Coordinates of C-alpha atoms in Angstrom, one line a residue:
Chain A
X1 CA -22.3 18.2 14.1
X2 CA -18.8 17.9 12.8
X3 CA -17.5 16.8 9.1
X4 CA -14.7 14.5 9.2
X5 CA -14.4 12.9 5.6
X6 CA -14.9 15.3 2.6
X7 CA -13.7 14.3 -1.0
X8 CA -14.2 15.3 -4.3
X9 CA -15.6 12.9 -6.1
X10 CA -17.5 13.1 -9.7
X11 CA -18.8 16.5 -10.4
X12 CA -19.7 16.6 -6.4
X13 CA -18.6 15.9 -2.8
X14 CA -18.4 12.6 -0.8
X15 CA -18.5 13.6 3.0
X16 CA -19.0 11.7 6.6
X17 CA -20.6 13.3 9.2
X18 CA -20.5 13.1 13.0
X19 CA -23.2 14.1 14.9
X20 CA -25.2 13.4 18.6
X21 CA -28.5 11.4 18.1
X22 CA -30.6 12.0 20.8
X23 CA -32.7 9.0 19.7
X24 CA -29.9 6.8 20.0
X25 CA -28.5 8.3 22.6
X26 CA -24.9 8.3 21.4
X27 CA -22.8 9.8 18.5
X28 CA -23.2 8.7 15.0
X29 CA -21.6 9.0 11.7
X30 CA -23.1 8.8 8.4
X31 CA -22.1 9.2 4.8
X32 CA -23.4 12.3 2.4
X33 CA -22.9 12.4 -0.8
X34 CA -23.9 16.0 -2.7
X35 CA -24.0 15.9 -6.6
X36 CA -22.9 18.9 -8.2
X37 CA -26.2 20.0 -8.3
X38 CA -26.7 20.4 -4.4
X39 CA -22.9 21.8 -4.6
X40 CA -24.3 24.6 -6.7
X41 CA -26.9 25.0 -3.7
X42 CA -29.8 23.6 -5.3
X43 CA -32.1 22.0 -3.3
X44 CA -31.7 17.7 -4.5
X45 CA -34.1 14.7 -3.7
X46 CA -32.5 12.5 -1.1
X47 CA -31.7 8.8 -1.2
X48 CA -31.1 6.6 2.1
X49 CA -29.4 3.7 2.0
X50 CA -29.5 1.0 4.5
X51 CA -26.2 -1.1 4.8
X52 CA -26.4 -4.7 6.0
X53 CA -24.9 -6.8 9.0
X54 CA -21.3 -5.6 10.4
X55 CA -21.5 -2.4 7.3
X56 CA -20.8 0.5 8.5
X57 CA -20.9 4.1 7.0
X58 CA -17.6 3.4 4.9
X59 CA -18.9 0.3 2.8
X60 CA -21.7 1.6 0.7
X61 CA -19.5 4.9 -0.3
X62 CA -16.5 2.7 -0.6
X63 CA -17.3 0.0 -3.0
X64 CA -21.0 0.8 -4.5
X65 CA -20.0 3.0 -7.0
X66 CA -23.1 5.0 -7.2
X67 CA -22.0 8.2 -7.0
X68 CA -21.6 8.7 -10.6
X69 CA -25.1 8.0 -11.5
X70 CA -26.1 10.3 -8.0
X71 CA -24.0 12.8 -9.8
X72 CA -25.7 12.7 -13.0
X73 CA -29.0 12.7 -12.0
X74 CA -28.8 15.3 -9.0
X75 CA -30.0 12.9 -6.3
X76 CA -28.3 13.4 -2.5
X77 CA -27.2 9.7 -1.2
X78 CA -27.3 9.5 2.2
X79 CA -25.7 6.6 4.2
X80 CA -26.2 6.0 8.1
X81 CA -24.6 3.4 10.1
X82 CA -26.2 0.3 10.9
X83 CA -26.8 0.6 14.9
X84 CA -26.6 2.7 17.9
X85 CA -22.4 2.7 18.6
X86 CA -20.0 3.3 21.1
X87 CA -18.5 1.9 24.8
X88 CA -21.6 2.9 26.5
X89 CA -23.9 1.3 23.9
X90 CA -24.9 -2.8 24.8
X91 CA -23.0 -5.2 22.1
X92 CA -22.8 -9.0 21.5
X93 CA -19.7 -10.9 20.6
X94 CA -21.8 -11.9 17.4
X95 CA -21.7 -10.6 14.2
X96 CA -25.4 -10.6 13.9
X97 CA -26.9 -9.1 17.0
X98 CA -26.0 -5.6 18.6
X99 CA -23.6 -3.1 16.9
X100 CA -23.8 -3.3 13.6
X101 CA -26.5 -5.5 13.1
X102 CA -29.5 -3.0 14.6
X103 CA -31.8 -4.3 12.2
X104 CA -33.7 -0.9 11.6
X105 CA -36.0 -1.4 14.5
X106 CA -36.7 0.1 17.7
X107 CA -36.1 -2.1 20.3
X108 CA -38.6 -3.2 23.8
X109 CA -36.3 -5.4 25.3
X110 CA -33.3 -5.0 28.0
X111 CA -30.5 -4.3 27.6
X112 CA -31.2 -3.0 23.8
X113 CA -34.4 -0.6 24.5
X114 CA -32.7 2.7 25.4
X115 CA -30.4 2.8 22.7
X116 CA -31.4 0.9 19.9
X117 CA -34.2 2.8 18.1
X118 CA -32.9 2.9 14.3
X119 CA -36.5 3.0 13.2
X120 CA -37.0 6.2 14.5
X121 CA -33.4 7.2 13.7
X122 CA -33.9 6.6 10.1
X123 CA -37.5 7.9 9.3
X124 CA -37.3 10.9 11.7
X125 CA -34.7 12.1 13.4
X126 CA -32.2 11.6 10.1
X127 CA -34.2 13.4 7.5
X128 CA -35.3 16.0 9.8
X129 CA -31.1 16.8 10.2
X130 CA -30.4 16.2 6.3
X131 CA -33.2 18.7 5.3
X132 CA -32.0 21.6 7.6
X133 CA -28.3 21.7 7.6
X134 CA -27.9 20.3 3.3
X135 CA -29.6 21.1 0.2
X136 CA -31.7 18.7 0.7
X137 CA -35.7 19.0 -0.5
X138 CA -38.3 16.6 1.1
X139 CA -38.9 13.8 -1.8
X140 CA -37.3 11.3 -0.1
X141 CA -36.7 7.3 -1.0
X142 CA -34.8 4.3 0.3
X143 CA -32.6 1.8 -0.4
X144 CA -30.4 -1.3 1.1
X145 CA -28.5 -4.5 1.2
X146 CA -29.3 -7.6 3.3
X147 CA -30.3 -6.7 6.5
X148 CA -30.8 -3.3 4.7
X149 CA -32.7 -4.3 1.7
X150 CA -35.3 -5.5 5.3
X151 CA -34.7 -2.1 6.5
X152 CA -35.8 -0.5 3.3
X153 CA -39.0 -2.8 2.4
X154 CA -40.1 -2.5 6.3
X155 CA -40.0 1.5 7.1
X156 CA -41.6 2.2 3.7
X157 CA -44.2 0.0 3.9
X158 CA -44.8 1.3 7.2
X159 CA -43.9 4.9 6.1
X160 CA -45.5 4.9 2.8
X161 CA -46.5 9.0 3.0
X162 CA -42.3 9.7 3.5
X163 CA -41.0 7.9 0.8
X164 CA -41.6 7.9 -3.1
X165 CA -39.7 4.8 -4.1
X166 CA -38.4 1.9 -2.5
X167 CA -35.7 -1.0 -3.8
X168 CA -33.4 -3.5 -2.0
X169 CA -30.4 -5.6 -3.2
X170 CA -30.7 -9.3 -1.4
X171 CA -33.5 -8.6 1.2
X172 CA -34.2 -10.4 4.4
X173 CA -37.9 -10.4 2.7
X174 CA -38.9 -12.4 6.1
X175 CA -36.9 -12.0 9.1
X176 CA -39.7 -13.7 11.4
X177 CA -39.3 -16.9 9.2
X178 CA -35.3 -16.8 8.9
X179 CA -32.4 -17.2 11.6
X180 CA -30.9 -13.9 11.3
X181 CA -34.1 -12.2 12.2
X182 CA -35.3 -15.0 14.4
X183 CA -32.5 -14.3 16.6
X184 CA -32.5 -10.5 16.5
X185 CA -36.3 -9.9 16.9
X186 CA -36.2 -12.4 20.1
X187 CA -34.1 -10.3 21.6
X188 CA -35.0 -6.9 20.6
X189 CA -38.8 -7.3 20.6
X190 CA -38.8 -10.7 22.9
X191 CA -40.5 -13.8 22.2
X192 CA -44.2 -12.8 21.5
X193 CA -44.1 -13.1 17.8
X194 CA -47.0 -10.7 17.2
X195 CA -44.8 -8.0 18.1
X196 CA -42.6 -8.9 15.4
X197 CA -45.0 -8.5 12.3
X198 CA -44.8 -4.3 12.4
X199 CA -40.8 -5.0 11.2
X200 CA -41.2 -8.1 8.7
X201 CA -42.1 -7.1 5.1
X202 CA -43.9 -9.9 4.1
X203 CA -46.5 -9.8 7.5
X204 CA -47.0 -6.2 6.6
X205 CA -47.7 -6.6 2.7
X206 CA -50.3 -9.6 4.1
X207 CA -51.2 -7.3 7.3
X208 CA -51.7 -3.9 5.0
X209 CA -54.9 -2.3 4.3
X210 CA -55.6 -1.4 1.1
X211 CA -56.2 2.4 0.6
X212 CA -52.7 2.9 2.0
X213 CA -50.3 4.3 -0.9
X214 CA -48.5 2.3 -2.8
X215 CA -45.0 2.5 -3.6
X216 CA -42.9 1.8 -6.4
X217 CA -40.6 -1.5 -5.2
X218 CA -37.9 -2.7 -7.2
X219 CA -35.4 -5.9 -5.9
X220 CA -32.5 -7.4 -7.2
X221 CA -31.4 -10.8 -5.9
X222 CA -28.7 -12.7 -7.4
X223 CA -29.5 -16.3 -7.9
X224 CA -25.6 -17.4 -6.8
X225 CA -26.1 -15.8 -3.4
X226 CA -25.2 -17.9 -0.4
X227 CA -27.7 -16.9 1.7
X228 CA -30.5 -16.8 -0.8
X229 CA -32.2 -20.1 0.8
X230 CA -31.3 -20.0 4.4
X231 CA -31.9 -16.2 4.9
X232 CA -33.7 -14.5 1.9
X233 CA -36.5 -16.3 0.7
X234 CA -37.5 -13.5 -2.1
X235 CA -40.6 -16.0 -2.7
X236 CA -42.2 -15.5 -0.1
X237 CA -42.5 -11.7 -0.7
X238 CA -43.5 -12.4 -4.5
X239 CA -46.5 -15.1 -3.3
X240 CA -47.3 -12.3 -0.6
X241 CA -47.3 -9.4 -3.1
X242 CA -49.0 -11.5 -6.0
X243 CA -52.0 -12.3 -3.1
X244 CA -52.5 -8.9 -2.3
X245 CA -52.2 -7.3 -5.4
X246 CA -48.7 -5.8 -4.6
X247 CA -47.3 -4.4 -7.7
X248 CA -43.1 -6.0 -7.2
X249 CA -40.5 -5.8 -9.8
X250 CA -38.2 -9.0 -8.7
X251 CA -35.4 -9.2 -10.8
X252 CA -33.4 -12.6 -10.4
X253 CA -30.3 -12.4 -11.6
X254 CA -28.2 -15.3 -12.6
X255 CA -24.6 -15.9 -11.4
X256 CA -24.3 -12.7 -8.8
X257 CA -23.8 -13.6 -5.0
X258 CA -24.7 -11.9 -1.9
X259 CA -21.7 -9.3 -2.2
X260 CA -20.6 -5.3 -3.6
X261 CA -19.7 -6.8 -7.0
X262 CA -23.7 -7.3 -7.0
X263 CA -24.5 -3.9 -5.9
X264 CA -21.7 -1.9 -8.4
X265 CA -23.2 -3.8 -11.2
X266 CA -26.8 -3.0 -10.6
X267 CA -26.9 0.0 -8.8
X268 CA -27.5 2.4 -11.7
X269 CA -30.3 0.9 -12.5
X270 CA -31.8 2.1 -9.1
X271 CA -30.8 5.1 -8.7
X272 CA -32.3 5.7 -12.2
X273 CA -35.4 4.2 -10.6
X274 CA -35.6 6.4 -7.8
X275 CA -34.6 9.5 -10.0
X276 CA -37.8 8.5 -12.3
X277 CA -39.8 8.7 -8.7
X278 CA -38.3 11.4 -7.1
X279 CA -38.8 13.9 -10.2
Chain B
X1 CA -2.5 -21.6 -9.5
X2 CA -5.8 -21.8 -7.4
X3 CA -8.8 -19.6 -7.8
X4 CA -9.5 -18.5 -4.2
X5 CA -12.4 -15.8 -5.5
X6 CA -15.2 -15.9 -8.1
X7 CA -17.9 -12.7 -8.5
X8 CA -20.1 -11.9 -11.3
X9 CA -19.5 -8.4 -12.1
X10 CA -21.2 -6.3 -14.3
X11 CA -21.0 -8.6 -17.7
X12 CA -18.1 -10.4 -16.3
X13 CA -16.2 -12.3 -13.8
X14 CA -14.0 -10.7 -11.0
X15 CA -11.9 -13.0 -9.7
X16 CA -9.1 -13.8 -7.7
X17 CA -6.4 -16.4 -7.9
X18 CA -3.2 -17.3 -5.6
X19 CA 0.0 -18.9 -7.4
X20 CA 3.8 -19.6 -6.6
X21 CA 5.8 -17.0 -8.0
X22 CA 9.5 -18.3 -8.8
X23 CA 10.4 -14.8 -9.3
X24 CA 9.8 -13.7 -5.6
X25 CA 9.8 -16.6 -4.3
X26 CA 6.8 -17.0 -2.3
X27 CA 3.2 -17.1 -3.0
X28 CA 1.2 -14.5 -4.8
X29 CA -2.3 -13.2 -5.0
X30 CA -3.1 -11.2 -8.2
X31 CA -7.3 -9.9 -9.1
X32 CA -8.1 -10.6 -12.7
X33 CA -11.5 -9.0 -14.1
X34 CA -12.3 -11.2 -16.8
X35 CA -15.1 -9.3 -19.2
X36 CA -18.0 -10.6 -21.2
X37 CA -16.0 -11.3 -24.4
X38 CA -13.2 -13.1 -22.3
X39 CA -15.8 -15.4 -20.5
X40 CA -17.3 -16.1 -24.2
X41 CA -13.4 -17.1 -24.9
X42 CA -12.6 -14.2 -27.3
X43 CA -8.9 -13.5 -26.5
X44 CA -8.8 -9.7 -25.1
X45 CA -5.9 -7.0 -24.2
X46 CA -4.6 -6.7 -20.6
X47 CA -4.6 -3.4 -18.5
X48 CA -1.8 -4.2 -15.5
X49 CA -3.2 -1.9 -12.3
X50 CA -0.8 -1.4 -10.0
X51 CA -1.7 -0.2 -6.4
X52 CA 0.0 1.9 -3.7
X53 CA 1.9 1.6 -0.8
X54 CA 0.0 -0.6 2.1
X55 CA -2.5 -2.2 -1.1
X56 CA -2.9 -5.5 -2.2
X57 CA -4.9 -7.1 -4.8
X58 CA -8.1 -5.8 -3.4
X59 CA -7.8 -2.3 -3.5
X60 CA -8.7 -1.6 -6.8
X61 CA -11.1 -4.0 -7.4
X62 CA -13.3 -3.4 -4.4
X63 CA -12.8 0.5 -4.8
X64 CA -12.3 1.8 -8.0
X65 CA -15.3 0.8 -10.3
X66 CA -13.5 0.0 -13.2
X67 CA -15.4 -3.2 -13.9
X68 CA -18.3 -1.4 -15.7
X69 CA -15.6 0.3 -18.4
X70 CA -13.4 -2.6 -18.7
X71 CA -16.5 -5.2 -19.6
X72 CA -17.6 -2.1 -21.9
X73 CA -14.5 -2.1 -24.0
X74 CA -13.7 -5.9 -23.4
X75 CA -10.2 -5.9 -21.4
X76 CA -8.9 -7.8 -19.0
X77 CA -7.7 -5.8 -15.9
X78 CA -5.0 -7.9 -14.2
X79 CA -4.3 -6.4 -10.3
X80 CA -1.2 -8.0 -8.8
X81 CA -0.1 -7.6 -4.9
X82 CA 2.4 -4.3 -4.5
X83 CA 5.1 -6.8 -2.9
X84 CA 6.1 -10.5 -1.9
X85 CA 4.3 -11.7 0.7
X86 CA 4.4 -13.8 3.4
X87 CA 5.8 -14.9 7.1
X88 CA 9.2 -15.6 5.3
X89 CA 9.9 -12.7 3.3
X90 CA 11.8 -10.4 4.8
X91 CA 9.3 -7.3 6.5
X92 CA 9.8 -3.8 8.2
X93 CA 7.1 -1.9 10.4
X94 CA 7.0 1.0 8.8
X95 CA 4.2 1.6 6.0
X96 CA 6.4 2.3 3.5
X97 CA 9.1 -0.2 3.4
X98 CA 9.1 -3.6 3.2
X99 CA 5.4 -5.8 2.3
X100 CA 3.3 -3.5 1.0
X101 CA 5.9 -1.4 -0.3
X102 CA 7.5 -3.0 -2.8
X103 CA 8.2 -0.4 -5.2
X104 CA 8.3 -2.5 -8.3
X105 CA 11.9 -3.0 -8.8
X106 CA 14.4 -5.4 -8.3
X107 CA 16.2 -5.4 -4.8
X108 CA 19.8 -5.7 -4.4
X109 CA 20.9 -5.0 -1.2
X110 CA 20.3 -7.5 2.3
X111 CA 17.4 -9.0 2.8
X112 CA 15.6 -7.9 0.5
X113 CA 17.5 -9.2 -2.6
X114 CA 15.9 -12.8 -2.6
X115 CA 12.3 -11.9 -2.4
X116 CA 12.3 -8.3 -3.7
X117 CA 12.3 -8.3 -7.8
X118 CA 8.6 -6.7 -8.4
X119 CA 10.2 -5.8 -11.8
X120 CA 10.6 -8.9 -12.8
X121 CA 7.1 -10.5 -11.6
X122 CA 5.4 -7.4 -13.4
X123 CA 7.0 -7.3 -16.8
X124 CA 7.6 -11.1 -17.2
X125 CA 6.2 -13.7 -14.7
X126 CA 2.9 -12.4 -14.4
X127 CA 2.0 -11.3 -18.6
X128 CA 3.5 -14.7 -19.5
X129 CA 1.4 -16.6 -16.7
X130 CA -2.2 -14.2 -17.9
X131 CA -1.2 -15.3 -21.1
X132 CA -1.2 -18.8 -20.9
X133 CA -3.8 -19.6 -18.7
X134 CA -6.3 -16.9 -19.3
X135 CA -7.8 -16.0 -22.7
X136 CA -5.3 -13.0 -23.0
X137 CA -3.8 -11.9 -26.1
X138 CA -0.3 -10.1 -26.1
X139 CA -1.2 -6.7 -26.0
X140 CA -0.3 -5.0 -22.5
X141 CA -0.8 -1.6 -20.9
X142 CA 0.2 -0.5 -17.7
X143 CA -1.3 2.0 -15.2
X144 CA -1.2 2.5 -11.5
X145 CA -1.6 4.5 -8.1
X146 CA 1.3 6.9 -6.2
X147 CA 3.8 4.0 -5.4
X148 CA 1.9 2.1 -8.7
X149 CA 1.9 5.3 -10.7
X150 CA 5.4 5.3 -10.0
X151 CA 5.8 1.5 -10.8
X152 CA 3.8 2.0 -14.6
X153 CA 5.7 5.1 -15.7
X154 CA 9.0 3.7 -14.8
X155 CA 8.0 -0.1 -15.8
X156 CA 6.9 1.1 -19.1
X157 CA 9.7 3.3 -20.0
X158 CA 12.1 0.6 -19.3
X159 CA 10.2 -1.9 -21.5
X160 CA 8.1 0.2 -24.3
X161 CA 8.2 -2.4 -26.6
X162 CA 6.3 -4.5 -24.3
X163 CA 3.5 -1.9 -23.7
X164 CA 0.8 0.1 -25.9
X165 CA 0.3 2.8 -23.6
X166 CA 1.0 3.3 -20.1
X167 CA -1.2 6.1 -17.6
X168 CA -0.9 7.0 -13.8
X169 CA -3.1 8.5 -11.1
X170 CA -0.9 10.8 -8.5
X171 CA 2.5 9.1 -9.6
X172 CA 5.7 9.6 -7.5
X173 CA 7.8 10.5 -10.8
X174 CA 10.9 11.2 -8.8
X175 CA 11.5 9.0 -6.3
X176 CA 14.8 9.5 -6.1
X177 CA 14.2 13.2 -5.0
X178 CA 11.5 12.9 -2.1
X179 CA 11.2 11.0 1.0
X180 CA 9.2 7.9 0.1
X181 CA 11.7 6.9 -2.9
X182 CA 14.9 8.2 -1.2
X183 CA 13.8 5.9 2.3
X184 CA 12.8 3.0 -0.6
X185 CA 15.9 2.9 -2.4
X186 CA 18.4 3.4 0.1
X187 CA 17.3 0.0 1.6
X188 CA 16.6 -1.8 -1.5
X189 CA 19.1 0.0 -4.1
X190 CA 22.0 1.0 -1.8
X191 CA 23.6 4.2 -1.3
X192 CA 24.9 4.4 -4.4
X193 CA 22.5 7.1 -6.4
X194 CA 23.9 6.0 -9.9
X195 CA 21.6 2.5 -9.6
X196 CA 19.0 4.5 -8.6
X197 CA 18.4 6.1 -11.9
X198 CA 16.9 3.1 -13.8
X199 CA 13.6 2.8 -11.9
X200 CA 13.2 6.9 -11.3
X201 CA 10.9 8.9 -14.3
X202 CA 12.0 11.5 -14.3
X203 CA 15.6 10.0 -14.9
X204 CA 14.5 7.9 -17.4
X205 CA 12.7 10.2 -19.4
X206 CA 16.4 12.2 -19.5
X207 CA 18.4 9.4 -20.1
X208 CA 15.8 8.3 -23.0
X209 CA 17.9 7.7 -26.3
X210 CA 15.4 9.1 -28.9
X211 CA 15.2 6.0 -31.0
X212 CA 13.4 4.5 -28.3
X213 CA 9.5 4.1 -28.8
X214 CA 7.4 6.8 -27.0
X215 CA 4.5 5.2 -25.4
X216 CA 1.3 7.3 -25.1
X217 CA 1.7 8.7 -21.7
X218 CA -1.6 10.1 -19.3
X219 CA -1.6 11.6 -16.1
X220 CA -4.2 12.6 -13.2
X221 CA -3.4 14.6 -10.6
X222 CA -5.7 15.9 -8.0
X223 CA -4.8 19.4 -6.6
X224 CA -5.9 18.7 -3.1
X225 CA -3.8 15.7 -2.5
X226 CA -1.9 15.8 0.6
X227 CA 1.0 14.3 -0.7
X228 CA 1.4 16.6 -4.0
X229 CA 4.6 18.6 -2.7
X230 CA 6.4 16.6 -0.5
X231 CA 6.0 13.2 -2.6
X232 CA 4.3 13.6 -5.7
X233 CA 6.2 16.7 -7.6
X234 CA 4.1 16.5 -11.1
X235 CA 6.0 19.5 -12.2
X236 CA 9.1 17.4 -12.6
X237 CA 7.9 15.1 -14.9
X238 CA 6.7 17.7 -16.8
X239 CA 9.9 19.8 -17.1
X240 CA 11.8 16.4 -17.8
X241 CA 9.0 15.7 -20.7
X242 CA 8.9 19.3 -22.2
X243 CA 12.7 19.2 -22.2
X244 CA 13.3 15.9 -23.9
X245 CA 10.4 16.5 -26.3
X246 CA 8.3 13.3 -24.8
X247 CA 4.4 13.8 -25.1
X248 CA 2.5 13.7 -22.0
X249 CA -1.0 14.4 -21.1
X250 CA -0.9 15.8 -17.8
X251 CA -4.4 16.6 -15.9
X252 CA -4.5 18.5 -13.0
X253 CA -7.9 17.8 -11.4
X254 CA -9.5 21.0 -9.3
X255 CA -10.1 19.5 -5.6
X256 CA -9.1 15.9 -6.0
X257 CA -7.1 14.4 -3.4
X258 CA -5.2 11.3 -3.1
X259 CA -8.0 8.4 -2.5
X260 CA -10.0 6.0 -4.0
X261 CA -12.4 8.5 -4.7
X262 CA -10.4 10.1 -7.4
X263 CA -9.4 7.0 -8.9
X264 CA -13.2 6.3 -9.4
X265 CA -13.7 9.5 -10.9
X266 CA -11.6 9.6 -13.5
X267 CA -10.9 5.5 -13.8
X268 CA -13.5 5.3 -16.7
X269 CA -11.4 8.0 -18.7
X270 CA -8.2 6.4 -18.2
X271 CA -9.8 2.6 -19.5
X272 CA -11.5 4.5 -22.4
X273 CA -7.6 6.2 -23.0
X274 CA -6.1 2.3 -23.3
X275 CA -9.0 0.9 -25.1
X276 CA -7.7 3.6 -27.9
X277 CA -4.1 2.5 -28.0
X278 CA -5.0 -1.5 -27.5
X279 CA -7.1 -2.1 -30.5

C-alpha cells in the first residue's frame, strides 16, 4: 500500500491511497480523509462515499467540500474509485458500462466476472484495510451520488448489520426500471431479471423481511436535475418505502440539478446525519 | 453576453457567462456566484478571484467552496479566465507563458501586445460590465491564487481607490526576482527591468508615495508549498511592508501546500476578512 496524495486540509489530512485488491484483481486508489481527531490518533467513525458514472477518487475530495464538517465532527471520509481499473481490466467505449461505471455490484457475466466485484470491494475487503492500517473504529456508514447514491441504498439494505446510517444525493432508486441500470445489469448479471433484484433498492425494500434492522436513510434530490425522470425516479422508492413501512427522509429540493454544486450545498447536512448515527 | 452555465448553489446561483471582450479582443468566459440577496435583486459588493497559472473560470468555483460564505455574507464573487483565449490569440507550449498565463498586466512586446492587457479587462472591462448587467453595486475587492495572488496585490496597489480591501493565497510578490515572473515579463514586458516595476509588489509597495490610500492587505501562506522559495518569497513582501510602514496581515499556515486544498481551508476566512471592509 503506497500514499501518493497527502494535503493539509482543515484541521486534518486529505490523502489518496494506492493499494492491490485482491478482489478486484488489480491496483486501486481511493481517497482518505482524517480529521484532526484521527491525526491526534484517536480512533474516528468512518464514512464511504460512493462516486457516480465516469468519478473517480479525485471528484468527491475535489469539489464536495465536506471535509470541513468531517473535520468538525471527527468522522474519517473514505472515497473508493468506481470500478475495477487498469489495461488488463475489460472496458467499454461508453461512459456508462465498464471502468468507471462498476455499479457497486459483483458481476456473473464474461468478460466482467473476474474483475468486477465492487460489492465485495466495498463492504469487505475496503473496511477490513481502513480499520487496520488508520484510526479507524468499526461504526461505519455510507454515502453517494447517482450511480453511487444506488450503491449506497443497495449494500446497506443488503448489509444492514455493517452500517449505521445510510443517505444518497440523486439515486438510481431503480436501476432495473431505468436505462443506465438496464444496460449495466444485462451485461454484468445477464438477462434473467431475477438476478437483478439483490442490487436494485426498490426490489429489496419490497423483497425485505421485516425483522431485518432498519437504517436511518436520508436523500436529497434536486427537482432541476436532468436525469430526475429518465434515470431516478425517487417515487418509486417513496411508494416502495411508504408500502412497507420504510421510514425515508426524501428531501426534494427546488432548483439544484444533478451536479457538485448540489452536493457542496447539502453535504453538511449529511455528514451531520451520519455524525448523529455514528455517535 | 450569453449565459453558458446555471447551478443552484447553496442559497444562490453559480453561473457562468461568455462575452466579447474589446479589451483583449477575443471572447471571454468569466464565473459569477450570484447569492440569495442578489437573486432577490438587492444590489451586493463584488469579490474579484483571480486564479493561477494553467486556471480558468472553473477552478475556483468547482474547488474552493467559497459559495457557502459568500451567500452567508451576501457578495457576489466574480471569477474571470487568467488570459485571452482562443485559436487566434497568440499561445506558447509552455505552462507558464502564453493562455493560461496571462499575468494580469498589459503586454507590450510582439505578439502578445494585441491580445495581452489582463490589467485592463480586470480593473475596467469586467467591474463596469458586473455592474451593469448584474445587480452589483460599486464596491470591489480583489483576491487571488500564486499567479492571481500576484495579479490582486499588484492590481490593487495600482488602483486603491478602486478597491476596499485586497487579500492573496501563496502570492508571487516579486515577480520580477524569481523564475515565473522574470520568464513572464521578459516576453510580455521586454528586457528593459525599469517597466517591469509597475506590476511587481514588492516594487510597488517601495515606490508607494505615502499619500496614497493603504488598502487592508491579508495574506496565506502555507509552509509546505513547493513553490515557497523558488517562486513565492513571502519574506519579501514583508521586508518591503515593514520598511515602508504598509500594514499587512501575513499568515503562515503550518503544513499547507500550494493546492486547492488550502484555498478551501482558509477561503471562508478570507470572505469573512472582505465582508468587513465592503459594508
Amino acid at each position: 500500500m503506497e500514499r501518493i496524495e497527502q494535503h493539509a486540509c482543515f484541521g486534518g489530512l486529505q490523502e489518496v491511497w494506492k493499494h492491490s485488491s485482491s478482489t478486484l484483481s488489480c491496483d486501486m486508489k481511493f481517497g482518505i480523509y482524517l480529521p484532526k481527531a484521527a491525526t491526534q490518533g484517536k480512533k474516528c467513525p468512518v464514512l464511504y462515499w460512493l462516486s457516480g458514472l465516469t468519478c473517480n477518487e479525485q471528484n468527491f475530495i475535489t469539489k464536495a467540500g465536506a471535509q470541513r464538517y468531517a473535520d468538525e465532527y471527527g468522522m474519517i471520509v473514505v472515497t473508493p474509485d468506481t470500478s475495477p481499473r487498469g489495461e488488463d481490466v475489460p472496458n467499454d467505449p461508453a461512459y456508462d458500462l465498464g471502468q468507471g461505471a462498476g455499479f457497486y455490484l459483483n458481476a456473473t457475466q464474461q468478460p466482467w466476472a473476474k474483475h468486477y466485484r465492487m460489492a465485495d470491494y466495498i463492504v469487505d475487503e475496503l473496511p477490513a484495510l481502513i480499520e487496520k492500517y488508520f484510526p479507524a473504529n468499526d461504526k461505519r456508514s455510507l454515502s453517494g451520488h447517482s450511480m453511487g447514491g444506488h450503491g449506497a441504498l443497495m449494500l446497506a439494505l443488503r448489509n444492514p448489520e455493517r452500517y449505521r446510517s445510510v443517505s444518497a444525493f440523486s439515486p438510481i432508486v431503480a436501476p432495473s426500471q431505468v436505462p443506465w441500470g438496464v444496460k449495466a445489469f444485462t451485461n454484468y448479471l445477464g438477462d434473467d431479471r431475477a438476478t437483478w433484484h439483490q442490487y436494485d433498492t426498490v426490489a429489496l425494500i419490497q423483497a425485505r423481511h421485516p425483522s431485518t434492522p432498519v437504517l436511518p436513510l436520508l436523500i436529497d434530490q434536486g427537482d432541476a436535475d436532468e436525469f430526475l425522470e429518465p434515470q431516478l425516479k425517487p417515487q418509486l422508492l417513496r411508494d416502495a418505502c411508504q408500502l412497507a413501512g420504510y421510514p425515508l427522509a426524501l428531501n426534494l429540493r427546488t432548483g439544484f440539478d444533478h451536479s457538485y454544486y448540489f452536493i457542496a450545498s447539502f453535504i453538511g447536512e449529511h455528514i451531520r446525519f451520519h455524525a448523529d448515527c455514528l455517535k
